Amino acid sequence: MKTILETYKIREIVDGFIYNELEGKGLFGLSGKLTIQPEYQRNYIYADGKKDVAVIESLLKGYPLGLIYFNDVSKNAFEVLDGQQRITSIGRFTTGKFGVKDENGYEQRFSSLPPEKQDKIMNSKLLVYHCEGEESEIKEWFKTINIAGVPLNEQELLNAIYSGNFVTLAKAEFSNSGNPNIQKRSVYVKGTALRQDFLAAALSWIAESKKQTKSNYMSTHRHDNNITELKNYFNTVIEWAGAVFLDVDSKMQGLEWGRLYETYHTQSYNPADVSSKVRELLADENVNKKSGVFEYVLSGCINTKLLEIRMFDDKTKRERYHKQTTEAKNKGISNCHLCAIENTVNKSKIWELKEMDTDHVTAWSKGGATDVTNCQMLCKTHNRAKGNN
Ligand SMILES: [Zn+2]
């Protein structure tokens, strides 16, 4: 890879700057020669009133902004390899998209800054490395650089590595914060469109259904001219989830809906029954893991491990142990009542507290409470054999 170091004034960089509000992308600069957001780049994520403001404040204070890297596609066409967030922030500021506070705490847009401050920004210099090389070489290198402050996440990296038609179309569908389907998707998927969380979910669901990894799937489809399969599968999963679980709950966010769909979609459910069971479990203070409620119900309300049922506290445990042990000693039998009724060497064994576990006499799933009246101590072996509460 060949590199040349050059210096540009901000004035040159933001000449012809265009920002696409809908997709949240900085598009062009350097009088049209610079593509700010090549398709393998992540979306612009500095528009948070902090990171973008910090870039402008740095310029006003005369701090250096760090190195910028351009990929030279040809003599008069460059792409931003690293520095897109900084350049887009500057371009958005100089075109009046946001303001910064002045020394008196008043917000100032670029146009309301005194001329000497405007000049200070426009004349600030950026150090740029121009790089020339094979696509694979540049991408490999791109993969290894971390953009200041916010490293690329896994999906952003995959988008860079497998850039092409498929990623472009998939990003238009799943990574566009202006997409009207976002609200519906947010019920099931955690995160934001801009950081590629919806695309990551869509890809991992379909890849899993084919027993592939996301990378396999992306490389197989890299040059496809459509994303029909990806989109249909994603919508199918979400529609299934919406048909089985009528109520929307925040605990649904981020579940492995693809796996749940694959495992349970051939079973039939009565949505009204499902709904009342889910509501009951979500309200049950003995259920520690509320996000496990959905699969618990889908799989027929059997596997209580999914719910992490609240266990007895130490006080109850000790209280119960002492009572049980005193009674057992008086009768000359084991303090584990299951050991006591079995005719083995442990028939009259007195276990220590640490050798025993608590057990619900009446299982939680059958309505048993988690208090001292429903607590018994069993030796660890018997407790395991009895299975989950
Ligand atoms: Zn026992």
mmCIF file of C-alpha atoms and ligand atoms in Angstrom:
data_model
loop_
_atom_site.group_PDB
_atom_site.id
_atom_site.type_symbol
_atom_site.label_atom_id
_atom_site.label_comp_id
_atom_site.label_asym_id
_atom_site.label_seq_id
_atom_site.Cartn_x
_atom_site.Cartn_y
_atom_site.Cartn_z
ATOM 1 C CA MET A 1 0.000 0.000 0.000
ATOM 2 C CA LYS A 2 1.338 3.446 -0.968
ATOM 3 C CA THR A 3 0.749 6.424 1.327
ATOM 4 C CA ILE A 4 1.333 10.158 0.901
ATOM 5 C CA LEU A 5 0.804 12.743 3.639
ATOM 6 C CA GLU A 6 -1.013 15.943 2.682
ATOM 7 C CA THR A 7 -2.449 18.961 4.443
ATOM 8 C CA TYR A 8 -5.879 20.391 3.655
ATOM 9 C CA LYS A 9 -7.692 23.396 4.997
ATOM 10 C CA ILE A 10 -11.186 22.763 6.350
ATOM 11 C CA ARG A 11 -12.366 25.310 3.752
ATOM 12 C CA GLU A 12 -11.295 22.903 1.004
ATOM 13 C CA ILE A 13 -12.675 19.798 2.695
ATOM 14 C CA VAL A 14 -16.183 21.242 3.234
ATOM 15 C CA ASP A 15 -16.426 22.759 -0.243
ATOM 16 C CA GLY A 16 -19.473 21.102 -1.795
ATOM 17 C CA PHE A 17 -20.388 19.299 1.433
ATOM 18 C CA ILE A 18 -23.762 17.605 1.305
ATOM 19 C CA TYR A 19 -25.482 15.924 4.220
ATOM 20 C CA ASN A 20 -28.284 13.421 3.706
ATOM 21 C CA GLU A 21 -30.606 14.057 6.640
ATOM 22 C CA LEU A 22 -32.820 11.025 6.027
ATOM 23 C CA GLU A 23 -30.066 8.460 5.995
ATOM 24 C CA GLY A 24 -27.798 10.337 8.390
ATOM 25 C CA LYS A 25 -24.879 10.393 5.984
ATOM 26 C CA GLY A 26 -22.286 12.910 4.986
ATOM 27 C CA LEU A 27 -21.982 12.482 1.233
ATOM 28 C CA PHE A 28 -19.365 14.618 -0.545
ATOM 29 C CA GLY A 29 -16.610 17.162 -0.023
ATOM 30 C CA LEU A 30 -13.421 18.582 -1.612
ATOM 31 C CA SER A 31 -15.411 20.138 -4.474
ATOM 32 C CA GLY A 32 -16.938 16.774 -5.291
ATOM 33 C CA LYS A 33 -13.705 14.802 -5.335
ATOM 34 C CA LEU A 34 -14.227 13.266 -1.921
ATOM 35 C CA THR A 35 -16.808 10.603 -1.099
ATOM 36 C CA ILE A 36 -17.299 10.880 2.639
ATOM 37 C CA GLN A 37 -19.309 7.754 3.122
ATOM 38 C CA PRO A 38 -18.248 4.929 0.845
ATOM 39 C CA GLU A 39 -20.572 1.944 1.198
ATOM 40 C CA TYR A 40 -18.212 0.032 3.455
ATOM 41 C CA GLN A 41 -18.224 2.849 5.984
ATOM 42 C CA ARG A 42 -20.405 2.862 9.029
ATOM 43 C CA ASN A 43 -23.219 5.382 9.410
ATOM 44 C CA TYR A 44 -22.623 8.763 10.964
ATOM 45 C CA ILE A 45 -22.954 8.354 14.728
ATOM 46 C CA TYR A 46 -21.550 11.615 16.066
ATOM 47 C CA ALA A 47 -24.832 13.552 15.840
ATOM 48 C CA ASP A 48 -25.486 13.351 19.558
ATOM 49 C CA GLY A 49 -24.814 16.940 20.610
ATOM 50 C CA LYS A 50 -21.619 15.827 22.341
ATOM 51 C CA LYS A 51 -19.196 14.151 19.975
ATOM 52 C CA ASP A 52 -20.065 16.492 17.111
ATOM 53 C CA VAL A 53 -19.822 19.530 19.409
ATOM 54 C CA ALA A 54 -16.471 18.295 20.754
ATOM 55 C CA VAL A 55 -15.061 18.262 17.219
ATOM 56 C CA ILE A 56 -15.984 21.928 16.698
ATOM 57 C CA GLU A 57 -14.753 22.979 20.137
ATOM 58 C CA SER A 58 -11.429 21.323 19.376
ATOM 59 C CA LEU A 59 -11.116 23.379 16.199
ATOM 60 C CA LEU A 60 -12.006 26.622 18.003
ATOM 61 C CA LYS A 61 -9.360 25.894 20.628
ATOM 62 C CA GLY A 62 -6.796 25.035 17.979
ATOM 63 C CA TYR A 63 -6.443 21.396 19.036
ATOM 64 C CA PRO A 64 -5.385 18.939 16.340
ATOM 65 C CA LEU A 65 -8.105 16.554 15.196
ATOM 66 C CA GLY A 66 -5.831 13.633 14.533
ATOM 67 C CA LEU A 67 -4.965 11.879 11.334
ATOM 68 C CA ILE A 68 -7.453 11.356 8.554
ATOM 69 C CA TYR A 69 -7.078 8.654 5.920
ATOM 70 C CA PHE A 70 -8.292 8.819 2.333
ATOM 71 C CA ASN A 71 -8.333 5.942 -0.097
ATOM 72 C CA ASP A 72 -7.352 7.152 -3.563
ATOM 73 C CA VAL A 73 -9.733 5.517 -6.009
ATOM 74 C CA SER A 74 -8.239 7.532 -8.890
ATOM 75 C CA LYS A 75 -6.303 10.770 -9.343
ATOM 76 C CA ASN A 76 -9.379 12.887 -8.677
ATOM 77 C CA ALA A 77 -11.569 10.599 -6.593
ATOM 78 C CA PHE A 78 -10.984 9.836 -2.942
ATOM 79 C CA GLU A 79 -12.945 8.022 -0.287
ATOM 80 C CA VAL A 80 -12.709 8.639 3.433
ATOM 81 C CA LEU A 81 -11.237 5.555 5.050
ATOM 82 C CA ASP A 82 -10.933 6.972 8.536
ATOM 83 C CA GLY A 83 -12.168 10.401 9.622
ATOM 84 C CA GLN A 84 -15.698 10.255 8.280
ATOM 85 C CA GLN A 85 -17.242 11.092 11.679
ATOM 86 C CA ARG A 86 -15.007 14.131 12.149
ATOM 87 C CA ILE A 87 -15.443 15.409 8.593
ATOM 88 C CA THR A 88 -19.214 14.961 8.683
ATOM 89 C CA SER A 89 -19.382 16.809 12.007
ATOM 90 C CA ILE A 90 -17.431 19.739 10.560
ATOM 91 C CA GLY A 91 -19.532 19.770 7.391
ATOM 92 C CA ARG A 92 -22.762 19.665 9.365
ATOM 93 C CA PHE A 93 -21.558 22.562 11.497
ATOM 94 C CA THR A 94 -20.445 24.782 8.635
ATOM 95 C CA THR A 95 -23.767 24.158 6.865
ATOM 96 C CA GLY A 96 -25.704 25.189 9.976
ATOM 97 C CA LYS A 97 -27.013 21.799 11.138
ATOM 98 C CA PHE A 98 -26.098 22.303 14.810
ATOM 99 C CA GLY A 99 -24.599 24.872 17.159
ATOM 100 C CA VAL A 100 -22.005 25.138 19.922
ATOM 101 C CA LYS A 101 -22.146 27.220 23.102
ATOM 102 C CA ASP A 102 -20.030 30.369 23.210
ATOM 103 C CA GLU A 103 -18.134 31.655 26.298
ATOM 104 C CA ASN A 104 -21.398 33.167 27.645
ATOM 105 C CA GLY A 105 -23.330 29.944 27.244
ATOM 106 C CA TYR A 106 -25.303 31.024 24.181
ATOM 107 C CA GLU A 107 -25.702 28.601 21.342
ATOM 108 C CA GLN A 108 -24.053 29.764 18.138
ATOM 109 C CA ARG A 109 -24.479 28.308 14.699
ATOM 110 C CA PHE A 110 -21.681 28.772 12.194
ATOM 111 C CA SER A 111 -23.406 31.760 10.561
ATOM 112 C CA SER A 112 -23.772 33.579 13.906
ATOM 113 C CA LEU A 113 -20.106 33.167 14.929
ATOM 114 C CA PRO A 114 -17.941 36.283 14.676
ATOM 115 C CA PRO A 115 -15.996 36.340 11.376
ATOM 116 C CA GLU A 116 -12.641 35.684 13.053
ATOM 117 C CA LYS A 117 -13.967 32.459 14.553
ATOM 118 C CA GLN A 118 -15.471 31.416 11.239
ATOM 119 C CA ASP A 119 -12.062 31.993 9.664
ATOM 120 C CA LYS A 120 -10.320 30.096 12.419
ATOM 121 C CA ILE A 121 -12.438 27.037 11.628
ATOM 122 C CA MET A 122 -12.189 27.386 7.863
ATOM 123 C CA ASN A 123 -8.423 27.838 7.971
ATOM 124 C CA SER A 124 -7.768 24.961 10.383
ATOM 125 C CA LYS A 125 -5.634 22.295 8.833
ATOM 126 C CA LEU A 126 -6.295 18.612 8.593
ATOM 127 C CA LEU A 127 -3.507 16.091 8.127
ATOM 128 C CA VAL A 128 -4.534 13.498 5.606
ATOM 129 C CA TYR A 129 -2.831 10.294 4.551
ATOM 130 C CA HIS A 130 -3.704 9.343 0.981
ATOM 131 C CA CYS A 131 -3.515 5.588 0.577
ATOM 132 C CA GLU A 132 -3.423 3.634 -2.625
ATOM 133 C CA GLY A 133 -3.773 -0.115 -2.786
ATOM 134 C CA GLU A 134 -5.808 -3.172 -3.670
ATOM 135 C CA GLU A 135 -9.323 -3.320 -2.280
ATOM 136 C CA SER A 136 -8.490 -6.313 -0.125
ATOM 137 C CA GLU A 137 -5.376 -4.641 1.215
ATOM 138 C CA ILE A 138 -7.218 -1.471 2.139
ATOM 139 C CA LYS A 139 -10.081 -3.336 3.763
ATOM 140 C CA GLU A 140 -7.775 -5.553 5.736
ATOM 141 C CA TRP A 141 -6.108 -2.457 7.033
ATOM 142 C CA PHE A 142 -9.404 -0.688 7.625
ATOM 143 C CA LYS A 143 -10.381 -3.661 9.776
ATOM 144 C CA THR A 144 -7.420 -3.039 12.034
ATOM 145 C CA ILE A 145 -7.896 0.678 12.656
ATOM 146 C CA ASN A 146 -10.088 1.926 15.415
ATOM 147 C CA ILE A 147 -11.836 5.195 14.842
ATOM 148 C CA ALA A 148 -11.071 7.515 17.740
ATOM 149 C CA GLY A 149 -13.398 6.954 20.669
ATOM 150 C CA VAL A 150 -15.875 4.572 19.100
ATOM 151 C CA PRO A 151 -14.439 1.319 17.725
ATOM 152 C CA LEU A 152 -16.256 -0.438 14.917
ATOM 153 C CA ASN A 153 -18.663 -3.051 16.181
ATOM 154 C CA GLU A 154 -18.880 -6.533 14.719
ATOM 155 C CA GLN A 155 -21.587 -5.741 12.156
ATOM 156 C CA GLU A 156 -19.877 -2.534 11.016
ATOM 157 C CA LEU A 157 -16.743 -4.563 10.376
ATOM 158 C CA LEU A 158 -18.646 -7.256 8.475
ATOM 159 C CA ASN A 159 -20.285 -4.543 6.363
ATOM 160 C CA ALA A 160 -16.838 -3.215 5.522
ATOM 161 C CA ILE A 161 -15.409 -6.620 4.678
ATOM 162 C CA TYR A 162 -18.340 -7.815 2.548
ATOM 163 C CA SER A 163 -19.244 -4.461 1.025
ATOM 164 C CA GLY A 164 -21.105 -4.706 -2.252
ATOM 165 C CA ASN A 165 -24.652 -4.727 -3.638
ATOM 166 C CA PHE A 166 -26.060 -6.892 -0.920
ATOM 167 C CA VAL A 167 -24.738 -4.787 1.966
ATOM 168 C CA THR A 168 -25.865 -1.581 0.247
ATOM 169 C CA LEU A 169 -29.423 -2.892 -0.163
ATOM 170 C CA ALA A 170 -29.481 -4.436 3.304
ATOM 171 C CA LYS A 171 -28.324 -1.184 4.891
ATOM 172 C CA ALA A 172 -30.959 0.780 2.995
ATOM 173 C CA GLU A 173 -33.581 -1.519 4.539
ATOM 174 C CA PHE A 174 -32.254 -2.169 8.050
ATOM 175 C CA SER A 175 -29.815 0.638 8.880
ATOM 176 C CA ASN A 176 -31.822 3.641 7.839
ATOM 177 C CA SER A 177 -33.130 5.545 10.842
ATOM 178 C CA GLY A 178 -35.826 7.057 8.639
ATOM 179 C CA ASN A 179 -37.391 3.652 7.935
ATOM 180 C CA PRO A 180 -40.996 3.656 9.212
ATOM 181 C CA ASN A 181 -40.718 0.014 10.353
ATOM 182 C CA ILE A 182 -38.218 0.846 13.059
ATOM 183 C CA GLN A 183 -40.738 1.125 15.843
ATOM 184 C CA LYS A 184 -42.186 -2.302 15.120
ATOM 185 C CA ARG A 185 -38.702 -3.821 14.928
ATOM 186 C CA SER A 186 -37.639 -2.205 18.194
ATOM 187 C CA VAL A 187 -40.179 -4.321 20.039
ATOM 188 C CA TYR A 188 -38.044 -7.383 19.268
ATOM 189 C CA VAL A 189 -34.549 -6.099 18.573
ATOM 190 C CA LYS A 190 -32.382 -4.100 20.947
ATOM 191 C CA GLY A 191 -30.233 -1.248 19.691
ATOM 192 C CA THR A 192 -30.325 1.243 16.859
ATOM 193 C CA ALA A 193 -30.475 1.205 13.100
ATOM 194 C CA LEU A 194 -27.398 3.426 12.845
ATOM 195 C CA ARG A 195 -25.165 1.032 14.760
ATOM 196 C CA GLN A 196 -26.435 -1.834 12.563
ATOM 197 C CA ASP A 197 -28.279 -3.706 15.304
ATOM 198 C CA PHE A 198 -31.348 -4.460 13.170
ATOM 199 C CA LEU A 199 -29.234 -5.652 10.290
ATOM 200 C CA ALA A 200 -27.168 -7.784 12.674
ATOM 201 C CA ALA A 201 -30.326 -9.426 14.038
ATOM 202 C CA ALA A 202 -31.790 -10.035 10.578
ATOM 203 C CA LEU A 203 -28.552 -11.609 9.374
ATOM 204 C CA SER A 204 -27.983 -13.775 12.394
ATOM 205 C CA TRP A 205 -31.555 -15.090 12.300
ATOM 206 C CA ILE A 206 -31.404 -16.163 8.686
ATOM 207 C CA ALA A 207 -27.843 -17.468 8.962
ATOM 208 C CA GLU A 208 -28.785 -19.559 11.998
ATOM 209 C CA SER A 209 -31.791 -21.022 10.207
ATOM 210 C CA LYS A 210 -29.342 -22.301 7.586
ATOM 211 C CA LYS A 211 -26.802 -23.365 10.176
ATOM 212 C CA GLN A 212 -24.346 -20.805 8.874
ATOM 213 C CA THR A 213 -22.459 -17.925 10.440
ATOM 214 C CA LYS A 214 -23.235 -14.331 9.522
ATOM 215 C CA SER A 215 -19.932 -14.122 7.624
ATOM 216 C CA ASN A 216 -20.795 -17.239 5.573
ATOM 217 C CA TYR A 217 -24.156 -15.805 4.688
ATOM 218 C CA MET A 218 -22.781 -12.375 3.815
ATOM 219 C CA SER A 219 -20.002 -13.743 1.660
ATOM 220 C CA THR A 220 -22.388 -16.114 -0.172
ATOM 221 C CA HIS A 221 -24.767 -13.280 -0.985
ATOM 222 C CA ARG A 222 -22.229 -10.503 -1.369
ATOM 223 C CA HIS A 223 -22.995 -9.861 -5.035
ATOM 224 C CA ASP A 224 -26.755 -10.511 -4.961
ATOM 225 C CA ASN A 225 -28.929 -7.812 -6.461
ATOM 226 C CA ASN A 226 -31.702 -8.273 -3.949
ATOM 227 C CA ILE A 227 -32.260 -8.945 -0.249
ATOM 228 C CA THR A 228 -35.630 -10.649 -0.678
ATOM 229 C CA GLU A 229 -34.742 -13.748 1.322
ATOM 230 C CA LEU A 230 -33.247 -11.769 4.210
ATOM 231 C CA LYS A 231 -36.183 -9.397 4.379
ATOM 232 C CA ASN A 232 -38.865 -12.089 4.077
ATOM 233 C CA TYR A 233 -37.335 -14.219 6.779
ATOM 234 C CA PHE A 234 -36.961 -11.290 9.164
ATOM 235 C CA ASN A 235 -40.575 -10.237 8.580
ATOM 236 C CA THR A 236 -41.807 -13.816 8.985
ATOM 237 C CA VAL A 237 -40.103 -14.147 12.359
ATOM 238 C CA ILE A 238 -41.441 -10.834 13.611
ATOM 239 C CA GLU A 239 -44.968 -11.510 12.373
ATOM 240 C CA TRP A 240 -44.950 -14.904 14.049
ATOM 241 C CA ALA A 241 -43.806 -13.356 17.333
ATOM 242 C CA GLY A 242 -46.499 -10.700 17.058
ATOM 243 C CA ALA A 243 -49.201 -13.316 16.379
ATOM 244 C CA VAL A 244 -48.239 -15.555 19.323
ATOM 245 C CA PHE A 245 -47.592 -12.790 21.855
ATOM 246 C CA LEU A 246 -50.361 -10.239 21.540
ATOM 247 C CA ASP A 247 -49.052 -7.925 24.247
ATOM 248 C CA VAL A 248 -45.894 -5.945 23.715
ATOM 249 C CA ASP A 249 -43.452 -5.961 26.632
ATOM 250 C CA SER A 250 -39.980 -4.450 26.955
ATOM 251 C CA LYS A 251 -38.639 -7.843 28.068
ATOM 252 C CA MET A 252 -39.195 -9.117 24.530
ATOM 253 C CA GLN A 253 -36.408 -6.916 23.257
ATOM 254 C CA GLY A 254 -33.242 -8.686 22.199
ATOM 255 C CA LEU A 255 -34.475 -12.279 22.574
ATOM 256 C CA GLU A 256 -33.239 -14.877 20.105
ATOM 257 C CA TRP A 257 -36.399 -14.624 18.041
ATOM 258 C CA GLY A 258 -34.880 -16.475 15.099
ATOM 259 C CA ARG A 259 -34.135 -19.510 17.237
ATOM 260 C CA LEU A 260 -37.522 -19.308 18.960
ATOM 261 C CA TYR A 261 -39.255 -19.174 15.582
ATOM 262 C CA GLU A 262 -37.301 -22.176 14.261
ATOM 263 C CA THR A 263 -38.004 -24.188 17.408
ATOM 264 C CA TYR A 264 -41.649 -23.394 18.037
ATOM 265 C CA HIS A 265 -43.369 -22.069 14.918
ATOM 266 C CA THR A 266 -44.865 -25.425 13.961
ATOM 267 C CA GLN A 267 -46.762 -25.611 17.248
ATOM 268 C CA SER A 268 -50.141 -24.013 17.671
ATOM 269 C CA TYR A 269 -50.953 -21.651 20.495
ATOM 270 C CA ASN A 270 -54.037 -19.955 21.807
ATOM 271 C CA PRO A 271 -52.960 -16.313 21.877
ATOM 272 C CA ALA A 272 -55.427 -15.397 24.638
ATOM 273 C CA ASP A 273 -54.096 -18.172 26.927
ATOM 274 C CA VAL A 274 -50.517 -17.261 26.083
ATOM 275 C CA SER A 275 -51.248 -13.657 26.869
ATOM 276 C CA SER A 276 -52.720 -14.308 30.302
ATOM 277 C CA LYS A 277 -49.941 -16.769 31.236
ATOM 278 C CA VAL A 278 -47.255 -14.285 30.185
ATOM 279 C CA ARG A 279 -48.876 -11.496 32.150
ATOM 280 C CA GLU A 280 -49.112 -13.660 35.251
ATOM 281 C CA LEU A 281 -45.461 -14.695 35.056
ATOM 282 C CA LEU A 282 -44.180 -11.193 34.347
ATOM 283 C CA ALA A 283 -45.962 -10.040 37.503
ATOM 284 C CA ASP A 284 -44.682 -12.948 39.636
ATOM 285 C CA GLU A 285 -41.997 -11.729 42.012
ATOM 286 C CA ASN A 286 -40.558 -15.245 42.240
ATOM 287 C CA VAL A 287 -39.590 -15.099 38.576
ATOM 288 C CA ASN A 288 -36.141 -13.537 38.520
ATOM 289 C CA LYS A 289 -35.496 -13.806 34.795
ATOM 290 C CA LYS A 290 -38.445 -12.147 33.121
ATOM 291 C CA SER A 291 -36.953 -12.457 29.654
ATOM 292 C CA GLY A 292 -37.214 -16.241 30.063
ATOM 293 C CA VAL A 293 -41.004 -16.065 30.376
ATOM 294 C CA PHE A 294 -41.622 -16.162 26.615
ATOM 295 C CA GLU A 295 -39.736 -19.351 25.893
ATOM 296 C CA TYR A 296 -41.074 -20.907 29.096
ATOM 297 C CA VAL A 297 -44.612 -20.410 27.791
ATOM 298 C CA LEU A 298 -43.733 -21.465 24.219
ATOM 299 C CA SER A 299 -42.230 -24.711 25.491
ATOM 300 C CA GLY A 300 -45.291 -25.632 27.553
ATOM 301 C CA CYS A 301 -44.513 -24.177 31.019
ATOM 302 C CA ILE A 302 -42.238 -27.023 32.105
ATOM 303 C CA ASN A 303 -38.646 -25.859 32.200
ATOM 304 C CA THR A 304 -38.497 -23.565 35.233
ATOM 305 C CA LYS A 305 -34.731 -23.168 34.726
ATOM 306 C CA LEU A 306 -35.637 -20.557 32.094
ATOM 307 C CA LEU A 307 -37.166 -18.389 34.795
ATOM 308 C CA GLU A 308 -34.491 -18.508 37.505
ATOM 309 C CA ILE A 309 -37.070 -18.898 40.252
ATOM 310 C CA ARG A 310 -36.269 -16.977 43.410
ATOM 311 C CA MET A 311 -34.674 -19.189 46.039
ATOM 312 C CA PHE A 312 -34.983 -19.072 49.819
ATOM 313 C CA ASP A 313 -32.838 -16.506 51.593
ATOM 314 C CA ASP A 314 -30.050 -17.453 54.026
ATOM 315 C CA LYS A 315 -32.091 -16.658 57.106
ATOM 316 C CA THR A 316 -34.919 -18.986 56.063
ATOM 317 C CA LYS A 317 -32.381 -21.612 55.074
ATOM 318 C CA ARG A 318 -30.617 -21.587 58.486
ATOM 319 C CA GLU A 319 -33.876 -21.475 60.396
ATOM 320 C CA ARG A 320 -35.210 -24.475 58.518
ATOM 321 C CA TYR A 321 -31.914 -26.392 58.830
ATOM 322 C CA HIS A 322 -31.780 -26.055 62.607
ATOM 323 C CA LYS A 323 -35.393 -27.058 63.091
ATOM 324 C CA GLN A 324 -35.074 -30.075 60.806
ATOM 325 C CA THR A 325 -31.726 -31.164 62.293
ATOM 326 C CA THR A 326 -32.902 -30.936 65.910
ATOM 327 C CA GLU A 327 -35.979 -33.040 65.117
ATOM 328 C CA ALA A 328 -33.914 -35.607 63.198
ATOM 329 C CA LYS A 329 -31.347 -35.962 65.996
ATOM 330 C CA ASN A 330 -34.141 -36.573 68.508
ATOM 331 C CA LYS A 331 -35.546 -39.343 66.338
ATOM 332 C CA GLY A 332 -32.086 -40.726 65.450
ATOM 333 C CA ILE A 333 -32.709 -40.381 61.701
ATOM 334 C CA SER A 334 -31.099 -38.393 58.867
ATOM 335 C CA ASN A 335 -31.893 -34.689 58.647
ATOM 336 C CA CYS A 336 -32.626 -35.232 54.940
ATOM 337 C CA HIS A 337 -36.047 -36.843 55.031
ATOM 338 C CA LEU A 338 -35.475 -38.644 51.742
ATOM 339 C CA CYS A 339 -32.269 -40.203 53.128
ATOM 340 C CA ALA A 340 -34.203 -41.142 56.268
ATOM 341 C CA ILE A 341 -36.845 -43.159 54.409
ATOM 342 C CA GLU A 342 -34.348 -44.931 52.156
ATOM 343 C CA ASN A 343 -32.640 -47.959 53.624
ATOM 344 C CA THR A 344 -29.058 -46.934 52.849
ATOM 345 C CA VAL A 345 -25.911 -46.016 54.789
ATOM 346 C CA ASN A 346 -27.163 -42.447 54.932
ATOM 347 C CA LYS A 347 -30.319 -43.467 56.792
ATOM 348 C CA SER A 348 -29.242 -41.722 59.992
ATOM 349 C CA LYS A 349 -26.661 -39.346 58.597
ATOM 350 C CA ILE A 350 -26.717 -35.771 59.869
ATOM 351 C CA TRP A 351 -25.661 -33.577 56.985
ATOM 352 C CA GLU A 352 -23.986 -30.256 57.545
ATOM 353 C CA LEU A 353 -25.724 -27.102 56.334
ATOM 354 C CA LYS A 354 -23.289 -26.729 53.438
ATOM 355 C CA GLU A 355 -24.063 -30.297 52.313
ATOM 356 C CA MET A 356 -27.742 -29.483 51.860
ATOM 357 C CA ASP A 357 -29.900 -27.374 49.547
ATOM 358 C CA THR A 358 -33.276 -25.746 49.899
ATOM 359 C CA ASP A 359 -36.298 -27.178 48.174
ATOM 360 C CA HIS A 360 -39.867 -26.015 47.674
ATOM 361 C CA VAL A 361 -42.139 -28.607 49.355
ATOM 362 C CA THR A 362 -44.867 -27.627 46.924
ATOM 363 C CA ALA A 363 -43.210 -26.632 43.658
ATOM 364 C CA TRP A 364 -43.360 -22.965 42.677
ATOM 365 C CA SER A 365 -44.995 -23.991 39.398
ATOM 366 C CA LYS A 366 -47.808 -25.642 41.404
ATOM 367 C CA GLY A 367 -48.399 -22.522 43.443
ATOM 368 C CA GLY A 368 -45.924 -23.155 46.288
ATOM 369 C CA ALA A 369 -44.659 -20.038 48.051
ATOM 370 C CA THR A 370 -41.016 -19.106 48.601
ATOM 371 C CA ASP A 371 -41.203 -18.777 52.399
ATOM 372 C CA VAL A 372 -40.270 -20.802 55.456
ATOM 373 C CA THR A 373 -43.621 -22.656 55.540
ATOM 374 C CA ASN A 374 -42.857 -24.179 52.136
ATOM 375 C CA CYS A 375 -39.107 -24.720 52.621
ATOM 376 C CA GLN A 376 -37.339 -27.994 53.319
ATOM 377 C CA MET A 377 -33.667 -28.925 53.302
ATOM 378 C CA LEU A 378 -32.534 -31.925 51.269
ATOM 379 C CA CYS A 379 -29.055 -33.361 50.892
ATOM 380 C CA LYS A 380 -27.499 -32.162 47.628
ATOM 381 C CA THR A 381 -27.880 -35.560 45.955
ATOM 382 C CA HIS A 382 -31.585 -35.804 46.683
ATOM 383 C CA ASN A 383 -32.206 -32.200 45.791
ATOM 384 C CA ARG A 384 -30.628 -32.720 42.390
ATOM 385 C CA ALA A 385 -32.555 -35.938 41.861
ATOM 386 C CA LYS A 386 -35.828 -34.228 42.705
ATOM 387 C CA GLY A 387 -35.135 -31.759 39.918
ATOM 388 C CA ASN A 388 -36.086 -28.207 39.515
ATOM 389 C CA ASN A 389 -38.653 -26.605 41.759
HETATM 390 ZN ZN ZN B 1 -30.834 -37.187 51.107
#
